[in-house]
PDB file of C-alpha atoms and ligand atoms in Angstrom:
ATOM      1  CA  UNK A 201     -13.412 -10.397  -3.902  1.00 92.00           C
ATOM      2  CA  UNK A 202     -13.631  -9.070  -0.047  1.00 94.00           C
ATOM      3  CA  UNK A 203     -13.070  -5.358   0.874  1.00 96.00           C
ATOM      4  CA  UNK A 204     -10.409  -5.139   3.095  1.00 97.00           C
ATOM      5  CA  UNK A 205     -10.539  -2.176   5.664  1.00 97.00           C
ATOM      6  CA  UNK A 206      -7.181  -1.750   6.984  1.00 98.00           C
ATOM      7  CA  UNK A 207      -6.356   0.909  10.058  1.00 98.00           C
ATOM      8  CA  UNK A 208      -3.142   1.894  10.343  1.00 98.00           C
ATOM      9  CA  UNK A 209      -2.544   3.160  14.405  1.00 98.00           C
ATOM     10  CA  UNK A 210       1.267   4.696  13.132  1.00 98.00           C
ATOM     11  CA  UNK A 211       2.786   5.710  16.360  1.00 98.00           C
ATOM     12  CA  UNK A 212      -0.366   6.127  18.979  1.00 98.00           C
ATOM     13  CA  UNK A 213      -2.323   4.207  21.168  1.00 97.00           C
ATOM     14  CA  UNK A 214      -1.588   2.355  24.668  1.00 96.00           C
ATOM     15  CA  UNK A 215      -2.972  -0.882  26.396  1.00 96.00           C
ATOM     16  CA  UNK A 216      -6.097   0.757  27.254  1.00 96.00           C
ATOM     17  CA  UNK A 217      -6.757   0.042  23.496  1.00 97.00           C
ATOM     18  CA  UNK A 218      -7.091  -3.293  23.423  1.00 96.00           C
ATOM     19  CA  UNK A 219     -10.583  -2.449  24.018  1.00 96.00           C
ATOM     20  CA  UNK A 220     -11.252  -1.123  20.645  1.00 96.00           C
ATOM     21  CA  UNK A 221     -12.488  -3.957  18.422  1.00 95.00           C
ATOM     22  CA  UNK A 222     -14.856  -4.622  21.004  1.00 94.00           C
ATOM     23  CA  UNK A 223     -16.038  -0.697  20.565  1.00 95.00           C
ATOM     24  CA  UNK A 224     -15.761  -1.093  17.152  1.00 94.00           C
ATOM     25  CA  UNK A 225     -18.484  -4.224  17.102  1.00 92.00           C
ATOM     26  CA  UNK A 226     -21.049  -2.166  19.197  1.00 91.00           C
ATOM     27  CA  UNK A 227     -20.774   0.953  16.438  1.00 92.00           C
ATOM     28  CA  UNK A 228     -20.844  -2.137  13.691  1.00 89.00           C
ATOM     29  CA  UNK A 229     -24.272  -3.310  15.057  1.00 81.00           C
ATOM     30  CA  UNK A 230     -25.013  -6.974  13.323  1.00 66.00           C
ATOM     31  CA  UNK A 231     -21.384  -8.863  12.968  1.00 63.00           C
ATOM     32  CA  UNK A 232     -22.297  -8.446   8.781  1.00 63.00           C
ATOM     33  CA  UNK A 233     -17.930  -7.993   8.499  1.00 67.00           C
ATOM     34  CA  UNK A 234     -16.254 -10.981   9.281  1.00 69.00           C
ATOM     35  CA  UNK A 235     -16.457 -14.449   7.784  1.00 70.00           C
ATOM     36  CA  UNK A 236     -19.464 -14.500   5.852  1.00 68.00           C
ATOM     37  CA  UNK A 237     -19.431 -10.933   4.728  1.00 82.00           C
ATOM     38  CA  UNK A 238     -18.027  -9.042   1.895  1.00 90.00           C
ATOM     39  CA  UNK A 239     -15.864  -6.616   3.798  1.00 93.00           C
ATOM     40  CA  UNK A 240     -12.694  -7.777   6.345  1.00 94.00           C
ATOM     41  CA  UNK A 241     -11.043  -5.749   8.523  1.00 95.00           C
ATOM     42  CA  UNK A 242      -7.790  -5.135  10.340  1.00 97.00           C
ATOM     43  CA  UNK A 243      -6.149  -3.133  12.581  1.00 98.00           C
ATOM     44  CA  UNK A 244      -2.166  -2.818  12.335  1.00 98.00           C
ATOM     45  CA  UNK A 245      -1.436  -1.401  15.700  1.00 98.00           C
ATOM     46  CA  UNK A 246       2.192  -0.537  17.532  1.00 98.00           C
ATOM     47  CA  UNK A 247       4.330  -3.848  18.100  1.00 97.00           C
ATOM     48  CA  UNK A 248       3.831  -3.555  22.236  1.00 96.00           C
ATOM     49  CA  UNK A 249       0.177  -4.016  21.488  1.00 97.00           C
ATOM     50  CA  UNK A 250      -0.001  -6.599  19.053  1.00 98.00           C
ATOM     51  CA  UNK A 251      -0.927  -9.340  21.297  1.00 97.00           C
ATOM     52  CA  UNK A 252      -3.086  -7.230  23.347  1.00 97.00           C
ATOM     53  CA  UNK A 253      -5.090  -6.258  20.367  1.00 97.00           C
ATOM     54  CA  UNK A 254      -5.246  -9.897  19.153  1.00 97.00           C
ATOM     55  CA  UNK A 255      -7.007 -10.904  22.331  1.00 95.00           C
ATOM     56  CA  UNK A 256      -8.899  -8.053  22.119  1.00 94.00           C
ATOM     57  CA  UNK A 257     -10.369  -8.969  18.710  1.00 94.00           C
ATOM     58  CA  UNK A 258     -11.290 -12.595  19.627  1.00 91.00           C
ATOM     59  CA  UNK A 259     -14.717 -13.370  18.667  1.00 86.00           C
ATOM     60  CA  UNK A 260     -15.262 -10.231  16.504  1.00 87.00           C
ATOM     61  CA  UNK A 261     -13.781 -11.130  13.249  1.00 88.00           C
ATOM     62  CA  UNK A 262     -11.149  -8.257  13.314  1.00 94.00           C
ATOM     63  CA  UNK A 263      -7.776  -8.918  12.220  1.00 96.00           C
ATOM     64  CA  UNK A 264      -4.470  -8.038  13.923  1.00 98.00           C
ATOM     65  CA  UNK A 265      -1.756  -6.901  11.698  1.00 98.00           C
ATOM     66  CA  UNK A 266       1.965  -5.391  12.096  1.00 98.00           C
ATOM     67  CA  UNK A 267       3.076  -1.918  10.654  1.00 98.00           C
ATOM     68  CA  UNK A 268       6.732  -3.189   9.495  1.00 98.00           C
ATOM     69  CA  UNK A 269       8.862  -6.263  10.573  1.00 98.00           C
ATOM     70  CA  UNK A 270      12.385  -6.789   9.670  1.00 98.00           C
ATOM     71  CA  UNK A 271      13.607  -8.861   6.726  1.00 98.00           C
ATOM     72  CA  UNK A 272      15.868 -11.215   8.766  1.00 98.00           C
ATOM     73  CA  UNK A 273      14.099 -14.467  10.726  1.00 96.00           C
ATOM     74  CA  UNK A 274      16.321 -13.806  13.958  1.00 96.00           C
ATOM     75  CA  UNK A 275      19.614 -11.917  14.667  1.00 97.00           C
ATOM     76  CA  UNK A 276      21.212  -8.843  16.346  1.00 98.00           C
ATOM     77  CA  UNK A 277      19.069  -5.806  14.930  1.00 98.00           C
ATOM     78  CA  UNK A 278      18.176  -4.335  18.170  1.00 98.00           C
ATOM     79  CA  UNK A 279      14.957  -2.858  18.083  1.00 96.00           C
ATOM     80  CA  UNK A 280      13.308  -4.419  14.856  1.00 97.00           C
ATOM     81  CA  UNK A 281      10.830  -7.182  14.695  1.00 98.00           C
ATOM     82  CA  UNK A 282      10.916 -10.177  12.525  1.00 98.00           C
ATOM     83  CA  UNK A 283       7.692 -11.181  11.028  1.00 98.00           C
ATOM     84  CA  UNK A 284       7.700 -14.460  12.322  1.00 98.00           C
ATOM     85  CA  UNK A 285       7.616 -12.459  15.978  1.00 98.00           C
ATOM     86  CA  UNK A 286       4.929 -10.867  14.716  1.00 98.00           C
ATOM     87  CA  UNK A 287       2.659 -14.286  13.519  1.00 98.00           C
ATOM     88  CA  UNK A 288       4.006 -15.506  17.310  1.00 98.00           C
ATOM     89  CA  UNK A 289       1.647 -12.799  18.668  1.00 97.00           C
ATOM     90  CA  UNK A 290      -1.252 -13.700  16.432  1.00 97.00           C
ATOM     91  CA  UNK A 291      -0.592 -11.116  13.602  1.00 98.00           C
ATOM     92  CA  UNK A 292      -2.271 -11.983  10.155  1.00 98.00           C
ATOM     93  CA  UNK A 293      -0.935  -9.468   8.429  1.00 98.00           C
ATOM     94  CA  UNK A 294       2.258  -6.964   7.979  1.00 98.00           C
ATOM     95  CA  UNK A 295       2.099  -3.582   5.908  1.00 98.00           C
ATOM     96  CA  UNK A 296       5.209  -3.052   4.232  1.00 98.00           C
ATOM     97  CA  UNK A 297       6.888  -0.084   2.729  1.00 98.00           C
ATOM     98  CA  UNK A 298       4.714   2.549   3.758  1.00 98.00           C
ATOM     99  CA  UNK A 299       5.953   5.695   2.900  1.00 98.00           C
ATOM    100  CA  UNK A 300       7.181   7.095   6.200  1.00 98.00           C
ATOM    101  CA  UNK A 301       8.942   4.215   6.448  1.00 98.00           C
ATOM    102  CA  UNK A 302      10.603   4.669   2.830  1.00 98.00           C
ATOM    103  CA  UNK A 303      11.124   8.218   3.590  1.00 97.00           C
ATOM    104  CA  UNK A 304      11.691   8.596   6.851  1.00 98.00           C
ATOM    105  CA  UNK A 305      13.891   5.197   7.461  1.00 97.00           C
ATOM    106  CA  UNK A 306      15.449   5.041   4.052  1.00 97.00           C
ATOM    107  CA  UNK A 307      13.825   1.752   3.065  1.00 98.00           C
ATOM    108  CA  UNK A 308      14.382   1.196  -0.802  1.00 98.00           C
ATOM    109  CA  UNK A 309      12.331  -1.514  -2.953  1.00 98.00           C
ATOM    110  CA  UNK A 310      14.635  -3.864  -2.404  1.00 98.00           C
ATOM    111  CA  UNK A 311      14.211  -3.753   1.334  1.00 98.00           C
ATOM    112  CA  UNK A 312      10.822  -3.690   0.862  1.00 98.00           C
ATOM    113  CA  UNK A 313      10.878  -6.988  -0.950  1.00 98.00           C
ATOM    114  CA  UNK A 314      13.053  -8.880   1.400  1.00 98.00           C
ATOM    115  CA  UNK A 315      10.370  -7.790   4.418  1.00 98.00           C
ATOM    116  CA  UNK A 316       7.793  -9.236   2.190  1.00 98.00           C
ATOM    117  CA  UNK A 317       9.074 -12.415   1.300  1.00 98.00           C
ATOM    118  CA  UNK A 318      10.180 -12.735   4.730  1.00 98.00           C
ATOM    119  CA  UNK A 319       5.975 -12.017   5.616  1.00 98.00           C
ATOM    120  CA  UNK A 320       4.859 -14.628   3.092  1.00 98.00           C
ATOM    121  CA  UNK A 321       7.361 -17.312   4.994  1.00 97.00           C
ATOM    122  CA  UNK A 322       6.164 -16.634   7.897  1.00 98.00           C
ATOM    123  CA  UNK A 323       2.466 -16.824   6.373  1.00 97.00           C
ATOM    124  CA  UNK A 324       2.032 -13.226   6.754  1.00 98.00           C
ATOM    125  CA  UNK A 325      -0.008 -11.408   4.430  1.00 98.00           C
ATOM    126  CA  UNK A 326       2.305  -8.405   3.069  1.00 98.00           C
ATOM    127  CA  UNK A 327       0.233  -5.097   2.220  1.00 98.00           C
ATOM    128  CA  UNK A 328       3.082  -3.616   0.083  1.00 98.00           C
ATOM    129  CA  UNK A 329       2.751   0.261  -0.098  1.00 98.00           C
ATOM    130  CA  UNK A 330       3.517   2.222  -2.998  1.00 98.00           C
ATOM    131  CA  UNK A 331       2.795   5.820  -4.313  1.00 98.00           C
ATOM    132  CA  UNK A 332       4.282   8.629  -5.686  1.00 98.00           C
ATOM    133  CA  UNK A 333       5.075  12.404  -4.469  1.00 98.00           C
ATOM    134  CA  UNK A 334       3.857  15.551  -5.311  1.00 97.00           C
ATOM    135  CA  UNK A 335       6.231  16.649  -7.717  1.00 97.00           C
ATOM    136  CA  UNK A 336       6.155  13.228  -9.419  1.00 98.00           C
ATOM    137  CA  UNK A 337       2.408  13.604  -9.884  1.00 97.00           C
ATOM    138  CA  UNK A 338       2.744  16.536 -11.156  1.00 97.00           C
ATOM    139  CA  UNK A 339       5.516  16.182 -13.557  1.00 98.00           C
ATOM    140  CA  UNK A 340       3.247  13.351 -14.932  1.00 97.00           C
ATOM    141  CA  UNK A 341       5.576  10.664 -13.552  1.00 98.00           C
ATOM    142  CA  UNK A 342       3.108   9.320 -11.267  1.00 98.00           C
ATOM    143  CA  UNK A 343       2.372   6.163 -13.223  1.00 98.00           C
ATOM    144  CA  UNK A 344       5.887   5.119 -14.070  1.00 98.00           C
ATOM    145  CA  UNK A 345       7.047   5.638 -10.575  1.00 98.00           C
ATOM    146  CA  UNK A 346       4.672   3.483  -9.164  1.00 98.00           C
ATOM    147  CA  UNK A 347       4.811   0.434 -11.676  1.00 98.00           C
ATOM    148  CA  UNK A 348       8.758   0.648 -11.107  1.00 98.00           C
ATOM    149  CA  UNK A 349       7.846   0.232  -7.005  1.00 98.00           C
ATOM    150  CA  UNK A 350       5.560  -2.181  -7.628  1.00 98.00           C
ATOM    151  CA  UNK A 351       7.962  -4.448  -9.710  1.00 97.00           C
ATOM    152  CA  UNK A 352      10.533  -3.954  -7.326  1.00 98.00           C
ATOM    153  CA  UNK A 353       8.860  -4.342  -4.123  1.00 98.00           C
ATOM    154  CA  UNK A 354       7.186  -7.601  -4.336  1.00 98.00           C
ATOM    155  CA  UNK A 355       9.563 -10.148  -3.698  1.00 97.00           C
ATOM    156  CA  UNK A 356      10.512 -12.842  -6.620  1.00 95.00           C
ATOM    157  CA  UNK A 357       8.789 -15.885  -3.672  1.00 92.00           C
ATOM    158  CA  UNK A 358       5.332 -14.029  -4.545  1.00 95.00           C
ATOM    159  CA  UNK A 359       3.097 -16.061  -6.634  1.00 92.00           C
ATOM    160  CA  UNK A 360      -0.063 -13.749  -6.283  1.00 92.00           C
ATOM    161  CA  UNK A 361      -1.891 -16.089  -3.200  1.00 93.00           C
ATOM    162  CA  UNK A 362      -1.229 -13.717  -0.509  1.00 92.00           C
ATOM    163  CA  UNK A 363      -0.556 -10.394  -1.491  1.00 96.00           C
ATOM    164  CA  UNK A 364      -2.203  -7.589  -0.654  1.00 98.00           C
ATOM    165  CA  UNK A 365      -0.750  -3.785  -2.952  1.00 98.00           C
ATOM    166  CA  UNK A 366      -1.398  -0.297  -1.223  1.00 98.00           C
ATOM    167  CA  UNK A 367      -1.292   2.572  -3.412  1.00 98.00           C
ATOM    168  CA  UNK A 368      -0.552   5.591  -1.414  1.00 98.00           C
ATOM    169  CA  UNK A 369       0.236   8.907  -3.033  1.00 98.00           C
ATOM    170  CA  UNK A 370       2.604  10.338  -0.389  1.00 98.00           C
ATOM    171  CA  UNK A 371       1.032  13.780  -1.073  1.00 98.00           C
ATOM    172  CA  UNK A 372      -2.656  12.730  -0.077  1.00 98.00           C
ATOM    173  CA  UNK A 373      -1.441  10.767   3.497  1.00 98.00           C
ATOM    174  CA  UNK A 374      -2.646  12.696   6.624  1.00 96.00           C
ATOM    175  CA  UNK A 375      -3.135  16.029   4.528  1.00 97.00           C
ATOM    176  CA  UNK A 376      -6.818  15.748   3.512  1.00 97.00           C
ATOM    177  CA  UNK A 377      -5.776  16.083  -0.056  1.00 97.00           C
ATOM    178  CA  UNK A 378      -7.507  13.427  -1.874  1.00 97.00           C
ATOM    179  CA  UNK A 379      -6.486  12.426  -5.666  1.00 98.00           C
ATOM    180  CA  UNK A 380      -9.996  12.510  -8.378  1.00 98.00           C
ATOM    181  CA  UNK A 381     -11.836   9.740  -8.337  1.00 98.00           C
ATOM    182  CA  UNK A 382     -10.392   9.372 -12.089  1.00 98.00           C
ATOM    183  CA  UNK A 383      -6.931   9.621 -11.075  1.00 98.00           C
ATOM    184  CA  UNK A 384      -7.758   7.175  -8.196  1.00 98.00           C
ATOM    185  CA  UNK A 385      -9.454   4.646 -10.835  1.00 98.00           C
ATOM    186  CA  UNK A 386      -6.672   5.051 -13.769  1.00 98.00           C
ATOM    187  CA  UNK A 387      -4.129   4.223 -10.442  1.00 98.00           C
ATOM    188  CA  UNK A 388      -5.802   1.136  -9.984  1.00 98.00           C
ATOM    189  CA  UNK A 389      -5.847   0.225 -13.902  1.00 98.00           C
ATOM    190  CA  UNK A 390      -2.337   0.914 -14.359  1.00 98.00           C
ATOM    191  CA  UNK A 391      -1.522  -1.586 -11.069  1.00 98.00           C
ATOM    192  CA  UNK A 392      -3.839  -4.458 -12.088  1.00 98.00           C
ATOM    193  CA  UNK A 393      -2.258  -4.295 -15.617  1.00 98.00           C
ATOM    194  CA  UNK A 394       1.403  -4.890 -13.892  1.00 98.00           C
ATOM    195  CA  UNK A 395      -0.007  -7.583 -11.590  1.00 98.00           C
ATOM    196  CA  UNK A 396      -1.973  -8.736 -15.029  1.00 98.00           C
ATOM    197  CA  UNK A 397       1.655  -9.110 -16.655  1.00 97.00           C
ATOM    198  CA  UNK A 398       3.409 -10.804 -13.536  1.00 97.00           C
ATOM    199  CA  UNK A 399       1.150 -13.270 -12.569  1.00 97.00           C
ATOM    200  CA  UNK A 400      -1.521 -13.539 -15.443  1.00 97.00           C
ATOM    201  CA  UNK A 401      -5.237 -12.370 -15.467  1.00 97.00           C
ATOM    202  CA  UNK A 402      -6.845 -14.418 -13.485  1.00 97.00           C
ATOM    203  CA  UNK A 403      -4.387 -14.466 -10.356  1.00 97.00           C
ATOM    204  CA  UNK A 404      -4.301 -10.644 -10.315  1.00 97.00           C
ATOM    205  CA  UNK A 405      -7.726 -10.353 -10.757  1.00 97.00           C
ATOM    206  CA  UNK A 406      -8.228 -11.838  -7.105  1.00 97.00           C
ATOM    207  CA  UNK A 407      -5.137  -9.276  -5.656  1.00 98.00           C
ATOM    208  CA  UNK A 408      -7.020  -6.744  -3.464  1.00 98.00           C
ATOM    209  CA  UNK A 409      -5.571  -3.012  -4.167  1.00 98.00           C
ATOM    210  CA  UNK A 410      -6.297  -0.817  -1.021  1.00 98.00           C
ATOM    211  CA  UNK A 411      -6.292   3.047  -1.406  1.00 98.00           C
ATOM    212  CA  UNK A 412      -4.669   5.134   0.959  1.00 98.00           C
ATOM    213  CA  UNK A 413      -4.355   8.238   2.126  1.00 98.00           C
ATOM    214  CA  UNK A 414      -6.996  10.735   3.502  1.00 98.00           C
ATOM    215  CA  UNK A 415      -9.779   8.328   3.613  1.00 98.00           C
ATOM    216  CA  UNK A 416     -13.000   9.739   5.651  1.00 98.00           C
ATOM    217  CA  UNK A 417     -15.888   8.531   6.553  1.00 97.00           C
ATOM    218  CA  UNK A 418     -17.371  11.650   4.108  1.00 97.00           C
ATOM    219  CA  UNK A 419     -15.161  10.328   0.546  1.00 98.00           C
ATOM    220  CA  UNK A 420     -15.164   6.490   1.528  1.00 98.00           C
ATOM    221  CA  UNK A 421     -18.709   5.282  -0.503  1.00 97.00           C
ATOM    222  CA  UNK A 422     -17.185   6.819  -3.908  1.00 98.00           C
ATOM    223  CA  UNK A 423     -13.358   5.834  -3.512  1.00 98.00           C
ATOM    224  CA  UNK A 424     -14.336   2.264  -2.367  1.00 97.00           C
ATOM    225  CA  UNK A 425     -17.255   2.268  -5.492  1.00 97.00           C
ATOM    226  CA  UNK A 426     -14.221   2.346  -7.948  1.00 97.00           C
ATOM    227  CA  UNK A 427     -13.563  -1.063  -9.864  1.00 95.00           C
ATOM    228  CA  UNK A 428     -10.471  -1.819  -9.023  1.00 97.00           C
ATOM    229  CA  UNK A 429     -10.411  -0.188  -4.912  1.00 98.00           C
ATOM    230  CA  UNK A 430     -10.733  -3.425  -3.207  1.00 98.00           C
ATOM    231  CA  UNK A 431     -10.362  -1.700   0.433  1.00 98.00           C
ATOM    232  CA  UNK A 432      -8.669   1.313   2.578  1.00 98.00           C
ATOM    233  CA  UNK A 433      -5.712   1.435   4.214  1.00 98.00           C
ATOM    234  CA  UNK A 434      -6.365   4.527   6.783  1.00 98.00           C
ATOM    235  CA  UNK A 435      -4.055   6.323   9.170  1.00 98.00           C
ATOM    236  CA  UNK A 436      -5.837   8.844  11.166  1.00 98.00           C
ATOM    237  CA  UNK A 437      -9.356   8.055  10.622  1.00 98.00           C
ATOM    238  CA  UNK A 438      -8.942   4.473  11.819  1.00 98.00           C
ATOM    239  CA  UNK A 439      -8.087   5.707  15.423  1.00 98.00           C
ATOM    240  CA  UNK A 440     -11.790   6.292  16.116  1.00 97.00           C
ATOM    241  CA  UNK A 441     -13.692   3.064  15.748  1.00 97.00           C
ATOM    242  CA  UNK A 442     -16.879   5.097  15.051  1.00 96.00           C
ATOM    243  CA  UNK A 443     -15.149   6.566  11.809  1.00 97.00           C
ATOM    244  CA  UNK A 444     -13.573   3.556  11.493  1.00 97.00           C
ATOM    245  CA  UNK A 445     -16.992   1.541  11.415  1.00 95.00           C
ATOM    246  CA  UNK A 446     -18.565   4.410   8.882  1.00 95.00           C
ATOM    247  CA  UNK A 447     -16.050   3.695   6.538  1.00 97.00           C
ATOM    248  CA  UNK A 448     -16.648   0.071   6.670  1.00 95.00           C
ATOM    249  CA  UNK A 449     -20.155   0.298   6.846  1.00 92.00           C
ATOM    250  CA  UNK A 450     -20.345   2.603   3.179  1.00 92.00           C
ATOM    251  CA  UNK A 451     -18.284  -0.321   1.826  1.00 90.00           C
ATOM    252  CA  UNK A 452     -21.876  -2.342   2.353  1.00 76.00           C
ATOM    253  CA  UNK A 453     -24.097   0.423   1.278  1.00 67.00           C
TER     254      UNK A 453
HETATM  255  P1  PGA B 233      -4.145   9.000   6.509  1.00 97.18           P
HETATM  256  O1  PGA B 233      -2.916   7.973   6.464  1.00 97.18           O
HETATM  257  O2  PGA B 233      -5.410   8.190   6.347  1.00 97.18           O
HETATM  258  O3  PGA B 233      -4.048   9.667   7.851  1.00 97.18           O
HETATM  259  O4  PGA B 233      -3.954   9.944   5.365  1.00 97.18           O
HETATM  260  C1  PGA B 233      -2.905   6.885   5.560  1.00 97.18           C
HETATM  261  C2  PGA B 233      -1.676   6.044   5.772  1.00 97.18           C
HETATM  262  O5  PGA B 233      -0.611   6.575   6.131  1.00 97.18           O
HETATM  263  O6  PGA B 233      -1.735   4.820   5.564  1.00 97.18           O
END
């Protein structure tokens, strides 16, 4: 399975940015992501630049995703995005769920699962986002709160083909906490067993589960060396295409 290296921009950037994949292919050296490599990546910037980035990325192998669309195909939600406007500008892909958007715009898993059915229809590739908080970790409800997100938040449409699962301990994202490398790999265990149990061994065996939260070019080689981290999804690290490309580059060794 490919590594998928995912940056998240959040709230930052302007035009001038559309420049960035190309900076990001001179720190890459030899075009080894891409097609015929093992790692892919993507950059998920603000909406106003999505089709600026997307010409930006042409002929470097870089995909352009979205941070959140709406659920609804068209309709009078001023100021939301449908994911269908999104593919219109070229977007491959649509994070879902993340956790500022749970917490800070009172998404539930329901919501979350109507945006991603409405990214698979509009052959989007949902990266649904899940994780738990501090206190939940540390009350030892960290693996029961996350299988009940994950069986809530992907949509009953999803048969497994294009699906991409984030886990994202809200605790670790932008705080330079970082979870053990056990806890990280037992994470990753626990979510392939509920994919396992929705859509059978095989098909979950080829669902790539990104890690988020405080990834740096210094902790990447050993989070992304775990069995069952299939890629990064990173927020402040994946403004600078030099860390960006470090990150992707100790994916490859
Ligand atoms: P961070 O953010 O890498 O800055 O911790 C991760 C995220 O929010 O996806």
């Amino acid at each position: 399975m490919k590594t998928l290296i995912a940056a998240n921009w959040k709230m930052h950037g302007d035009l001038s940015w559309r420049a960035k994949p190309n900076a990001f292919r001179r720190a890459y050296g030899v075009p080894t992501h891409g097609k015929n490599s093992g790692v892919d990546i993507l950059i998920c910037p603000p909406s106003h630049m999505i089709c600026a980035l997307v010409d930006g990325a042409k002929g470097h192998d870089i995909h352009i995703g979205g941070q959140n669309c709406h659920q609804a195909e068209t309709g009078a939600f001023t100021g939301e995005i449908s994911a269908n406007m999104l593919a219109d500008c070229g977007a491959t892909y649509v994070i879902v769920g993340h956790s500022e958007r749970r917490a800070i715009f009172g998404e539930t898993d329901s919501m979350v699962a109507e945006k991603a059915d409405s990214a698979i229809t509009a052959k989007l590739v949902p990266i649904i986002c899940v994780g738990e908080s501090r206190e939940q970790r540390e009350s030892g409800q960290a693996d029961e709160v996350v299988g009940d997100q994950l069986k809530s938040s992907i949509p009953a449409s999803a048969n497994g083909d294009t699906l991409v699962i984030a886990y994202e301990p809200v605790w670790a994202i932008g705080t330079g906490l970082v979870p053990t490398l056990d806890d990280i790999a037992a994470m990753h265990d626990h979510i392939r067993g509920i994919l396992s149990t929705r859509f059978g061994d095989e098909k979950a065996q080829t669902i790539q589960i990104l890690y988020g939260g405080s990834v740096k070019p210094s902790n990447a080689k050993d989070i992304l060396a775990l069995t069952d981290v299939n890629g990064a999804l990173i927020g402040g690290a994946g403004l600078d295409m030099e860390s960006l490309c470090a990150i992707a580059q100790a994916v490859e060794g």
